[in-house]
Short mmCIF file of N, CA, C and O in Angstrom, two decimals:
data_model
loop_
_atom_site.label_atom_id
_atom_site.label_comp_id
_atom_site.label_asym_id
_atom_site.label_seq_id
_atom_site.Cartn_x
_atom_site.Cartn_y
_atom_site.Cartn_z
N MET A 63 0.86 -0.73 0.05
CA MET A 63 -0.12 -0.02 0.22
C MET A 63 0.82 1.21 0.42
O MET A 63 1.64 0.90 0.43
N ASP A 64 0.50 2.65 -0.76
CA ASP A 64 0.89 3.34 -0.99
C ASP A 64 1.12 4.06 0.66
O ASP A 64 0.11 3.90 1.33
N PHE A 65 2.17 4.80 1.28
CA PHE A 65 2.97 5.11 2.12
C PHE A 65 1.92 6.60 2.50
O PHE A 65 1.25 6.90 3.63
N LYS A 66 1.93 7.22 1.06
CA LYS A 66 1.06 8.94 1.27
C LYS A 66 -0.76 8.51 0.70
O LYS A 66 -1.17 9.48 1.94
N ARG A 67 -1.04 7.17 0.37
CA ARG A 67 -2.21 7.16 0.67
C ARG A 67 -2.56 6.79 1.99
O ARG A 67 -3.69 7.09 2.97
N VAL A 68 -2.00 5.68 3.15
CA VAL A 68 -1.67 5.86 4.35
C VAL A 68 -2.12 6.39 5.39
O VAL A 68 -3.03 6.75 6.04
N PHE A 69 -0.98 7.60 4.74
CA PHE A 69 -1.09 8.70 6.00
C PHE A 69 -2.02 9.88 5.56
O PHE A 69 -2.62 10.13 6.90
N LYS A 70 -2.50 9.78 4.65
CA LYS A 70 -3.42 10.78 4.68
C LYS A 70 -5.10 10.37 5.20
O LYS A 70 -5.85 10.51 5.50
N LYS A 71 -5.41 9.11 4.81
CA LYS A 71 -6.60 8.22 5.04
C LYS A 71 -6.20 8.18 6.72
O LYS A 71 -7.05 8.55 7.31
N TYR A 72 -5.29 8.05 7.12
CA TYR A 72 -5.37 8.04 8.92
C TYR A 72 -5.36 9.27 9.38
O TYR A 72 -5.74 9.75 10.84
N ILE A 73 -4.97 10.21 9.25
CA ILE A 73 -4.77 11.70 9.45
C ILE A 73 -6.23 12.30 9.32
O ILE A 73 -6.45 12.93 10.32
N ILE A 74 -6.72 11.35 8.05
CA ILE A 74 -8.41 12.82 8.09
C ILE A 74 -9.09 11.80 9.21
O ILE A 74 -10.30 12.54 9.91
N LEU A 75 -8.83 10.39 9.59
CA LEU A 75 -9.30 9.75 10.45
C LEU A 75 -8.91 10.08 12.07
O LEU A 75 -10.70 10.69 12.74
N LEU A 76 -8.17 10.71 11.90
CA LEU A 76 -7.80 11.43 13.44
C LEU A 76 -7.99 12.68 13.23
O LEU A 76 -8.71 13.29 14.28
N LEU A 77 -8.53 13.16 12.45
CA LEU A 77 -8.83 14.33 12.62
C LEU A 77 -10.60 15.02 12.80
O LEU A 77 -11.09 14.97 13.79
N ILE A 78 -11.60 13.39 12.55
CA ILE A 78 -12.48 12.98 11.90
C ILE A 78 -12.53 12.98 13.96
O ILE A 78 -13.83 13.52 14.23
N TYR A 79 -11.47 11.88 14.48
CA TYR A 79 -11.66 11.61 16.26
C TYR A 79 -11.81 12.87 16.74
O TYR A 79 -12.25 13.25 17.71
N LEU A 80 -10.99 13.35 16.22
CA LEU A 80 -10.53 14.99 17.59
C LEU A 80 -11.29 16.24 16.85
O LEU A 80 -12.85 16.58 18.30
N VAL A 81 -12.79 15.59 16.02
CA VAL A 81 -13.86 17.05 16.02
C VAL A 81 -14.86 16.54 17.09
O VAL A 81 -15.45 17.21 17.45
N ILE A 82 -14.76 15.09 16.62
CA ILE A 82 -16.10 14.20 17.83
C ILE A 82 -15.98 14.26 18.83
O ILE A 82 -16.25 15.07 19.82
N THR A 83 -14.86 14.05 19.51
CA THR A 83 -14.11 13.83 20.87
C THR A 83 -14.10 15.90 21.25
O THR A 83 -14.43 16.29 22.83
N ARG A 84 -13.28 16.57 20.14
CA ARG A 84 -13.02 17.41 21.32
C ARG A 84 -14.48 18.44 20.58
O ARG A 84 -14.45 19.59 22.27
N PHE A 85 -15.34 18.69 20.54
CA PHE A 85 -15.82 19.79 19.72
C PHE A 85 -17.82 18.71 20.42
O PHE A 85 -18.28 19.95 20.59
N ILE A 86 -17.47 18.23 19.33
CA ILE A 86 -19.20 17.07 19.79
C ILE A 86 -19.83 17.39 21.43
O ILE A 86 -20.80 17.77 21.52
N ASN A 87 -18.83 16.93 22.29
CA ASN A 87 -19.10 15.86 23.47
C ASN A 87 -19.34 17.74 24.63
O ASN A 87 -20.69 17.38 25.07
N PRO A 88 -18.09 18.29 24.29
CA PRO A 88 -18.27 19.77 25.14
C PRO A 88 -19.64 19.80 24.68
O PRO A 88 -20.23 21.09 25.61
N PHE A 89 -19.72 20.54 23.78
CA PHE A 89 -20.11 21.15 22.77
C PHE A 89 -22.34 21.35 22.93
O PHE A 89 -23.43 21.21 23.12
N GLY A 90 -22.17 19.14 23.06
CA GLY A 90 -23.66 18.28 23.30
C GLY A 90 -23.87 18.77 24.15
O GLY A 90 -25.50 18.67 24.84
N LEU A 91 -23.30 18.56 25.93
CA LEU A 91 -23.33 19.50 27.31
C LEU A 91 -24.14 21.13 26.95
O LEU A 91 -24.95 21.09 27.83
N LYS A 92 -23.39 21.14 26.86
CA LYS A 92 -23.70 22.85 26.77
C LYS A 92 -24.95 23.22 25.87
O LYS A 92 -25.47 23.86 25.94
N ILE A 93 -25.17 22.42 24.69
CA ILE A 93 -26.62 23.01 24.39
C ILE A 93 -27.48 22.43 25.42
O ILE A 93 -29.37 22.84 25.32
N TYR A 94 -26.98 21.31 25.83
CA TYR A 94 -28.38 20.09 26.73
C TYR A 94 -28.59 21.18 28.11
O TYR A 94 -29.72 21.54 28.17
N TYR A 95 -27.51 21.99 27.85
CA TYR A 95 -27.35 23.05 30.02
C TYR A 95 -28.39 24.36 29.25
O TYR A 95 -29.00 25.00 29.96
N SER A 96 -28.20 24.57 27.94
CA SER A 96 -29.12 25.86 27.56
C SER A 96 -30.53 25.11 27.34
O SER A 96 -31.66 25.85 26.71
N ILE A 97 -30.96 24.32 27.17
CA ILE A 97 -32.42 23.81 26.59
C ILE A 97 -33.00 23.64 27.33
O ILE A 97 -34.12 24.03 27.80
N ILE A 98 -32.28 22.51 28.43
CA ILE A 98 -33.65 22.27 29.70
C ILE A 98 -33.29 23.50 30.86
O ILE A 98 -31.69 24.12 31.44
N GLU A 99 -34.27 24.21 32.02
CA GLU A 99 -34.18 24.99 32.05
C GLU A 99 -33.79 24.17 33.72
O GLU A 99 -32.63 25.28 34.25
N ASN A 100 -33.76 23.47 34.38
CA ASN A 100 -33.29 23.38 35.31
C ASN A 100 -32.25 21.77 35.39
O ASN A 100 -33.36 21.13 35.93
N PRO A 101 -31.21 21.90 34.48
CA PRO A 101 -31.20 20.17 35.07
C PRO A 101 -30.43 20.05 35.85
O PRO A 101 -29.66 18.47 36.25
N ILE A 102 -30.32 20.22 36.68
CA ILE A 102 -29.30 19.63 38.38
C ILE A 102 -31.05 18.34 38.73
O ILE A 102 -30.64 17.50 39.17
N ASP A 103 -32.20 18.65 38.33
CA ASP A 103 -33.31 17.94 38.36
C ASP A 103 -33.28 16.91 37.43
O ASP A 103 -34.13 16.64 38.28
N ASN A 104 -32.26 16.79 36.75
CA ASN A 104 -32.93 15.86 35.65
C ASN A 104 -31.15 15.11 35.86
O ASN A 104 -30.36 14.98 34.66
N PRO A 105 -30.19 14.47 36.73
CA PRO A 105 -28.96 14.13 36.59
C PRO A 105 -28.87 12.86 35.99
O PRO A 105 -28.37 12.68 35.39
N ASN A 106 -29.88 12.31 35.71
CA ASN A 106 -29.73 10.27 35.12
C ASN A 106 -29.41 10.70 33.43
O ASN A 106 -29.34 10.29 32.68
N SER A 107 -30.45 12.41 33.41
CA SER A 107 -30.29 12.62 31.42
C SER A 107 -28.87 12.71 30.73
O SER A 107 -28.55 12.76 30.22
N ILE A 108 -28.23 13.71 32.50
CA ILE A 108 -26.58 13.64 31.79
C ILE A 108 -25.83 12.97 32.30
O ILE A 108 -24.71 12.94 31.03
N GLU A 109 -26.14 11.60 32.26
CA GLU A 109 -25.58 10.40 33.15
C GLU A 109 -26.12 9.42 31.46
O GLU A 109 -25.01 8.77 31.03
N ILE A 110 -27.14 10.07 30.69
CA ILE A 110 -26.72 9.07 29.43
C ILE A 110 -26.15 9.89 28.63
O ILE A 110 -26.56 8.86 27.80
N ILE A 111 -26.60 11.39 28.27
CA ILE A 111 -25.87 11.93 27.38
C ILE A 111 -24.29 11.78 27.06
O ILE A 111 -24.14 11.49 26.45
N GLU A 112 -23.64 11.66 28.72
CA GLU A 112 -22.27 11.17 28.42
C GLU A 112 -22.33 9.87 28.69
O GLU A 112 -21.03 8.72 27.67
N SER A 113 -23.07 7.97 27.99
CA SER A 113 -22.27 7.65 28.09
C SER A 113 -22.89 7.12 26.21
O SER A 113 -22.51 6.48 26.60
N ILE A 114 -23.78 7.73 26.27
CA ILE A 114 -23.89 8.21 24.68
C ILE A 114 -22.82 9.03 23.73
O ILE A 114 -22.28 7.52 22.78
N MET A 115 -22.32 9.68 24.32
CA MET A 115 -20.93 9.78 23.68
C MET A 115 -19.51 9.06 24.05
O MET A 115 -18.71 8.72 23.20
N ARG A 116 -19.89 8.08 25.19
CA ARG A 116 -18.69 7.42 25.17
C ARG A 116 -19.11 6.12 24.11
O ARG A 116 -17.82 5.41 23.78
N LEU A 117 -20.44 6.20 23.96
CA LEU A 117 -20.32 5.05 23.05
C LEU A 117 -20.07 5.77 21.72
O LEU A 117 -19.61 4.35 21.16
N ILE A 118 -20.40 6.67 21.43
CA ILE A 118 -19.73 7.28 20.09
C ILE A 118 -18.08 6.57 19.69
O ILE A 118 -18.01 6.50 18.44
N GLU A 119 -17.85 7.45 21.27
CA GLU A 119 -16.08 7.12 21.13
C GLU A 119 -15.62 6.02 20.70
O GLU A 119 -14.48 5.45 20.23
N PHE A 120 -15.85 4.93 21.84
CA PHE A 120 -15.89 3.45 21.97
C PHE A 120 -15.73 3.05 19.81
O PHE A 120 -15.05 2.10 19.79
N ILE A 121 -17.32 3.65 19.59
CA ILE A 121 -17.39 2.72 18.30
C ILE A 121 -16.71 3.28 16.76
O ILE A 121 -15.83 2.88 16.42
N VAL A 122 -16.00 4.51 17.15
CA VAL A 122 -15.18 4.85 16.81
C VAL A 122 -14.08 5.01 16.46
O VAL A 122 -12.71 4.26 15.41
N ASN A 123 -12.80 4.07 17.54
CA ASN A 123 -11.94 3.54 17.88
C ASN A 123 -12.20 2.24 17.41
O ASN A 123 -10.82 1.50 16.66
N LEU A 124 -13.07 1.17 17.60
CA LEU A 124 -13.10 0.13 17.13
C LEU A 124 -13.29 -0.10 15.75
O LEU A 124 -12.38 -0.79 15.37
N ILE A 125 -13.51 0.98 14.80
CA ILE A 125 -13.41 0.66 13.61
C ILE A 125 -11.84 2.10 13.05
O ILE A 125 -11.80 0.63 12.60
N PHE A 126 -10.92 2.60 13.89
CA PHE A 126 -9.99 3.09 13.30
C PHE A 126 -9.54 1.42 13.67
O PHE A 126 -8.07 0.88 12.82
N VAL A 127 -9.45 0.15 14.76
CA VAL A 127 -8.79 -0.95 14.67
C VAL A 127 -9.22 -1.92 13.57
O VAL A 127 -8.15 -2.12 12.82
N ILE A 128 -10.06 -1.69 13.44
CA ILE A 128 -10.46 -2.36 12.31
C ILE A 128 -10.08 -2.05 10.64
O ILE A 128 -9.88 -2.59 9.61
N PHE A 129 -10.28 -0.63 10.19
CA PHE A 129 -9.15 -0.35 9.78
C PHE A 129 -7.71 -0.72 9.61
O PHE A 129 -7.54 -0.82 8.55
N MET A 130 -6.99 -0.32 10.67
CA MET A 130 -6.14 -1.20 10.76
C MET A 130 -5.62 -2.74 10.35
O MET A 130 -4.66 -2.96 9.49
N ILE A 131 -7.00 -2.97 11.14
CA ILE A 131 -6.34 -4.86 10.66
C ILE A 131 -6.62 -4.95 9.47
O ILE A 131 -5.83 -5.91 8.05
N ILE A 132 -7.10 -4.24 8.45
CA ILE A 132 -8.02 -4.14 6.97
C ILE A 132 -6.47 -4.42 5.94
O ILE A 132 -5.41 -4.52 5.11
N ASP A 133 -5.69 -3.29 6.94
CA ASP A 133 -4.27 -2.29 6.27
C ASP A 133 -2.71 -2.48 6.05
O ASP A 133 -2.60 -3.37 5.76
N THR A 134 -3.58 -3.91 7.06
CA THR A 134 -2.13 -4.40 7.45
C THR A 134 -2.19 -5.60 7.23
O THR A 134 -2.77 -6.72 7.20
N LYS A 135 -0.72 -6.38 6.50
CA LYS A 135 -1.18 -7.31 5.94
C LYS A 135 0.12 -8.40 6.67
O LYS A 135 -0.07 -9.71 6.34
N SER A 136 0.85 -8.11 7.81
CA SER A 136 1.66 -9.09 8.68
C SER A 136 0.58 -8.96 9.82
O SER A 136 0.48 -7.42 10.30
N LYS A 137 0.68 -9.89 10.73
CA LYS A 137 -0.31 -9.99 11.16
C LYS A 137 1.64 -10.59 12.84
O LYS A 137 1.08 -11.59 13.35
N LYS A 138 2.22 -9.33 12.71
CA LYS A 138 3.46 -9.46 13.58
C LYS A 138 2.95 -9.05 15.17
O LYS A 138 1.90 -8.73 15.39
N LEU A 139 3.18 -9.26 16.05
CA LEU A 139 3.39 -8.39 17.83
C LEU A 139 2.98 -7.40 17.58
O LEU A 139 2.17 -7.48 18.13
N ILE A 140 4.22 -6.33 16.95
CA ILE A 140 3.90 -5.37 16.60
C ILE A 140 2.86 -4.63 16.35
O ILE A 140 2.18 -3.84 16.84
N ASP A 141 2.71 -5.02 15.05
CA ASP A 141 1.02 -4.60 15.14
C ASP A 141 -0.11 -4.70 15.44
O ASP A 141 -0.99 -3.83 15.57
N TRP A 142 -0.10 -5.81 16.19
CA TRP A 142 -1.47 -6.23 17.81
C TRP A 142 -1.49 -5.17 18.56
O TRP A 142 -2.34 -4.41 18.71
N LEU A 143 -0.71 -4.68 18.69
CA LEU A 143 0.38 -3.94 20.36
C LEU A 143 -0.59 -2.35 19.47
O LEU A 143 -1.17 -2.25 20.74
N ILE A 144 -0.26 -1.75 18.31
CA ILE A 144 -0.28 -0.75 17.69
C ILE A 144 -2.10 -0.82 17.44
O ILE A 144 -2.20 0.22 18.34
N MET A 145 -2.53 -2.05 17.91
CA MET A 145 -4.14 -2.11 17.44
C MET A 145 -4.71 -1.66 18.90
O MET A 145 -5.04 -0.90 18.97
N ILE A 146 -3.69 -2.47 20.35
CA ILE A 146 -4.12 -2.55 20.77
C ILE A 146 -4.72 -0.63 21.46
O ILE A 146 -5.17 0.23 21.54
N VAL A 147 -2.96 -0.04 21.49
CA VAL A 147 -2.92 1.20 21.79
C VAL A 147 -3.98 1.76 21.02
O VAL A 147 -4.28 2.81 21.44
N THR A 148 -4.33 1.89 19.52
CA THR A 148 -5.10 2.21 19.51
C THR A 148 -6.89 1.95 19.29
O THR A 148 -7.29 3.93 19.52
N PHE A 149 -7.13 1.32 20.04
CA PHE A 149 -7.74 1.27 21.14
C PHE A 149 -8.57 1.65 21.78
O PHE A 149 -9.21 2.68 22.18
N LEU A 150 -7.17 2.13 22.70
CA LEU A 150 -7.24 3.05 23.97
C LEU A 150 -7.36 4.30 23.83
O LEU A 150 -7.89 5.49 24.63
N ASN A 151 -6.03 4.73 22.82
CA ASN A 151 -5.71 5.70 22.10
C ASN A 151 -5.64 6.14 20.97
O ASN A 151 -4.43 6.15 20.72
N PRO A 152 -6.45 6.67 20.61
CA PRO A 152 -6.29 6.82 18.73
C PRO A 152 -5.75 8.02 18.41
O PRO A 152 -4.50 7.26 17.49
N GLY A 153 -5.00 8.39 19.10
CA GLY A 153 -4.34 9.76 18.74
C GLY A 153 -2.89 8.75 19.08
O GLY A 153 -2.02 8.87 17.75
N ILE A 154 -2.24 8.33 19.74
CA ILE A 154 -1.59 7.49 20.15
C ILE A 154 -0.67 6.36 19.34
O ILE A 154 0.17 6.61 18.55
N GLY A 155 -2.36 5.74 18.91
CA GLY A 155 -1.95 4.91 17.97
C GLY A 155 -1.80 4.59 16.49
O GLY A 155 -0.94 4.25 15.96
N ILE A 156 -2.58 5.54 15.73
CA ILE A 156 -2.74 6.34 14.44
C ILE A 156 -0.82 7.22 14.50
O ILE A 156 -0.68 6.36 13.17
N ALA A 157 -0.70 7.36 15.28
CA ALA A 157 0.33 8.08 14.95
C ALA A 157 2.20 6.83 14.81
O ALA A 157 3.14 6.71 14.10
N LEU A 158 1.95 6.19 15.70
CA LEU A 158 2.98 4.87 16.07
C LEU A 158 2.31 3.79 14.74
O LEU A 158 3.40 3.38 13.75
N PHE A 159 1.24 3.41 14.48
CA PHE A 159 0.99 2.82 12.75
C PHE A 159 1.15 3.69 11.81
O PHE A 159 2.01 2.91 10.95
N ILE A 160 1.51 5.00 12.05
CA ILE A 160 2.42 5.18 10.72
C ILE A 160 3.49 5.25 10.40
O ILE A 160 3.99 5.22 9.61
N VAL A 161 4.32 5.71 11.53
CA VAL A 161 5.46 5.48 12.38
C VAL A 161 6.25 4.22 11.78
O VAL A 161 7.10 3.71 10.95
N TRP A 162 5.03 3.01 11.82
CA TRP A 162 5.62 1.84 12.18
C TRP A 162 5.55 1.55 10.64
O TRP A 162 6.45 0.88 9.74
N ASN A 163 4.59 1.69 10.06
CA ASN A 163 4.33 1.72 8.10
C ASN A 163 5.39 2.74 6.94
O ASN A 163 5.94 2.20 6.69
N TYR A 164 5.94 3.80 7.89
CA TYR A 164 7.02 4.42 7.03
C TYR A 164 8.33 3.50 7.26
O TYR A 164 8.82 3.38 6.46
N TYR A 165 8.56 2.61 8.47
CA TYR A 165 10.03 2.08 9.20
C TYR A 165 9.81 0.85 8.36
O TYR A 165 11.06 0.61 7.96
N LYS A 166 8.74 -0.07 8.23
CA LYS A 166 8.59 -0.96 7.36
C LYS A 166 8.79 -0.65 5.63
O LYS A 166 9.53 -1.18 5.28
N LEU A 167 8.49 0.66 5.81
CA LEU A 167 8.89 0.30 3.60
C LEU A 167 10.08 1.52 3.94
O LEU A 167 10.72 0.22 2.82
N ASN A 168 10.43 1.79 4.82
CA ASN A 168 11.75 2.22 4.35
C ASN A 168 12.77 0.80 4.58
O ASN A 168 13.55 0.37 3.74
N GLU A 169 13.02 -0.27 5.17
CA GLU A 169 13.01 -1.35 5.59
C GLU A 169 12.95 -2.27 4.35
O GLU A 169 14.25 -2.65 3.57
N LYS A 170 12.05 -2.54 3.87
CA LYS A 170 11.47 -2.63 2.27
C LYS A 170 12.35 -2.64 1.23
O LYS A 170 12.80 -3.51 0.76
N ASN A 171 12.71 -1.46 1.43
CA ASN A 171 12.92 -0.27 0.49
C ASN A 171 14.81 -0.81 0.19
O ASN A 171 15.77 -0.56 -0.49
N THR A 172 15.57 -0.72 1.59
CA THR A 172 16.71 -1.05 1.67
C THR A 172 16.64 -2.29 1.84
O THR A 172 18.37 -2.48 0.89
N ARG A 173 16.17 -2.66 1.41
CA ARG A 173 16.54 -4.61 1.43
C ARG A 173 16.44 -4.90 -0.24
O ARG A 173 16.79 -5.17 -0.59
N HIS A 174 15.89 -4.20 -0.74
CA HIS A 174 15.63 -4.31 -2.16
C HIS A 174 16.62 -3.67 -2.65
O HIS A 174 17.45 -3.74 -3.46
N ASN A 175 16.98 -2.35 -2.13
CA ASN A 175 18.08 -1.47 -3.30
C ASN A 175 19.46 -2.64 -2.36
O ASN A 175 20.68 -2.55 -3.85
N THR A 176 19.65 -2.96 -1.57
CA THR A 176 20.92 -4.25 -1.40
C THR A 176 20.99 -4.88 -2.09
O THR A 176 22.49 -5.39 -2.57
N ARG A 177 19.75 -5.36 -2.29
CA ARG A 177 19.89 -6.96 -3.68
C ARG A 177 20.38 -6.25 -5.67
O ARG A 177 20.65 -7.40 -6.10
N LEU A 178 20.17 -4.95 -5.25
CA LEU A 178 20.43 -4.59 -6.93
C LEU A 178 21.73 -4.70 -6.80
O LEU A 178 22.72 -4.85 -7.37
#
């Protein structure tokens, strides 16, 4: 797979994740607080909104891991560790995945050039 294509794909996915987690979550609660007259009377609804936001983050993390499983050709231990890190923290996981793909590409090119 072309490195530039992988890089663009995961940077776009990371930006989508950042928009979801950094902007939609806080503004969702802000909108809720502005719509409801007395949010203290309804503590369960705040917990439901936060649970829905956590579920959305979980699904997005799972989507990242599925994309990585599809994009990895070798199923080495380091690939699985990067997928676990991505599931727990997509920012760090995607950065590691991009660096690991770049490293594998350079290693492959170096081996190919030394054979010639």
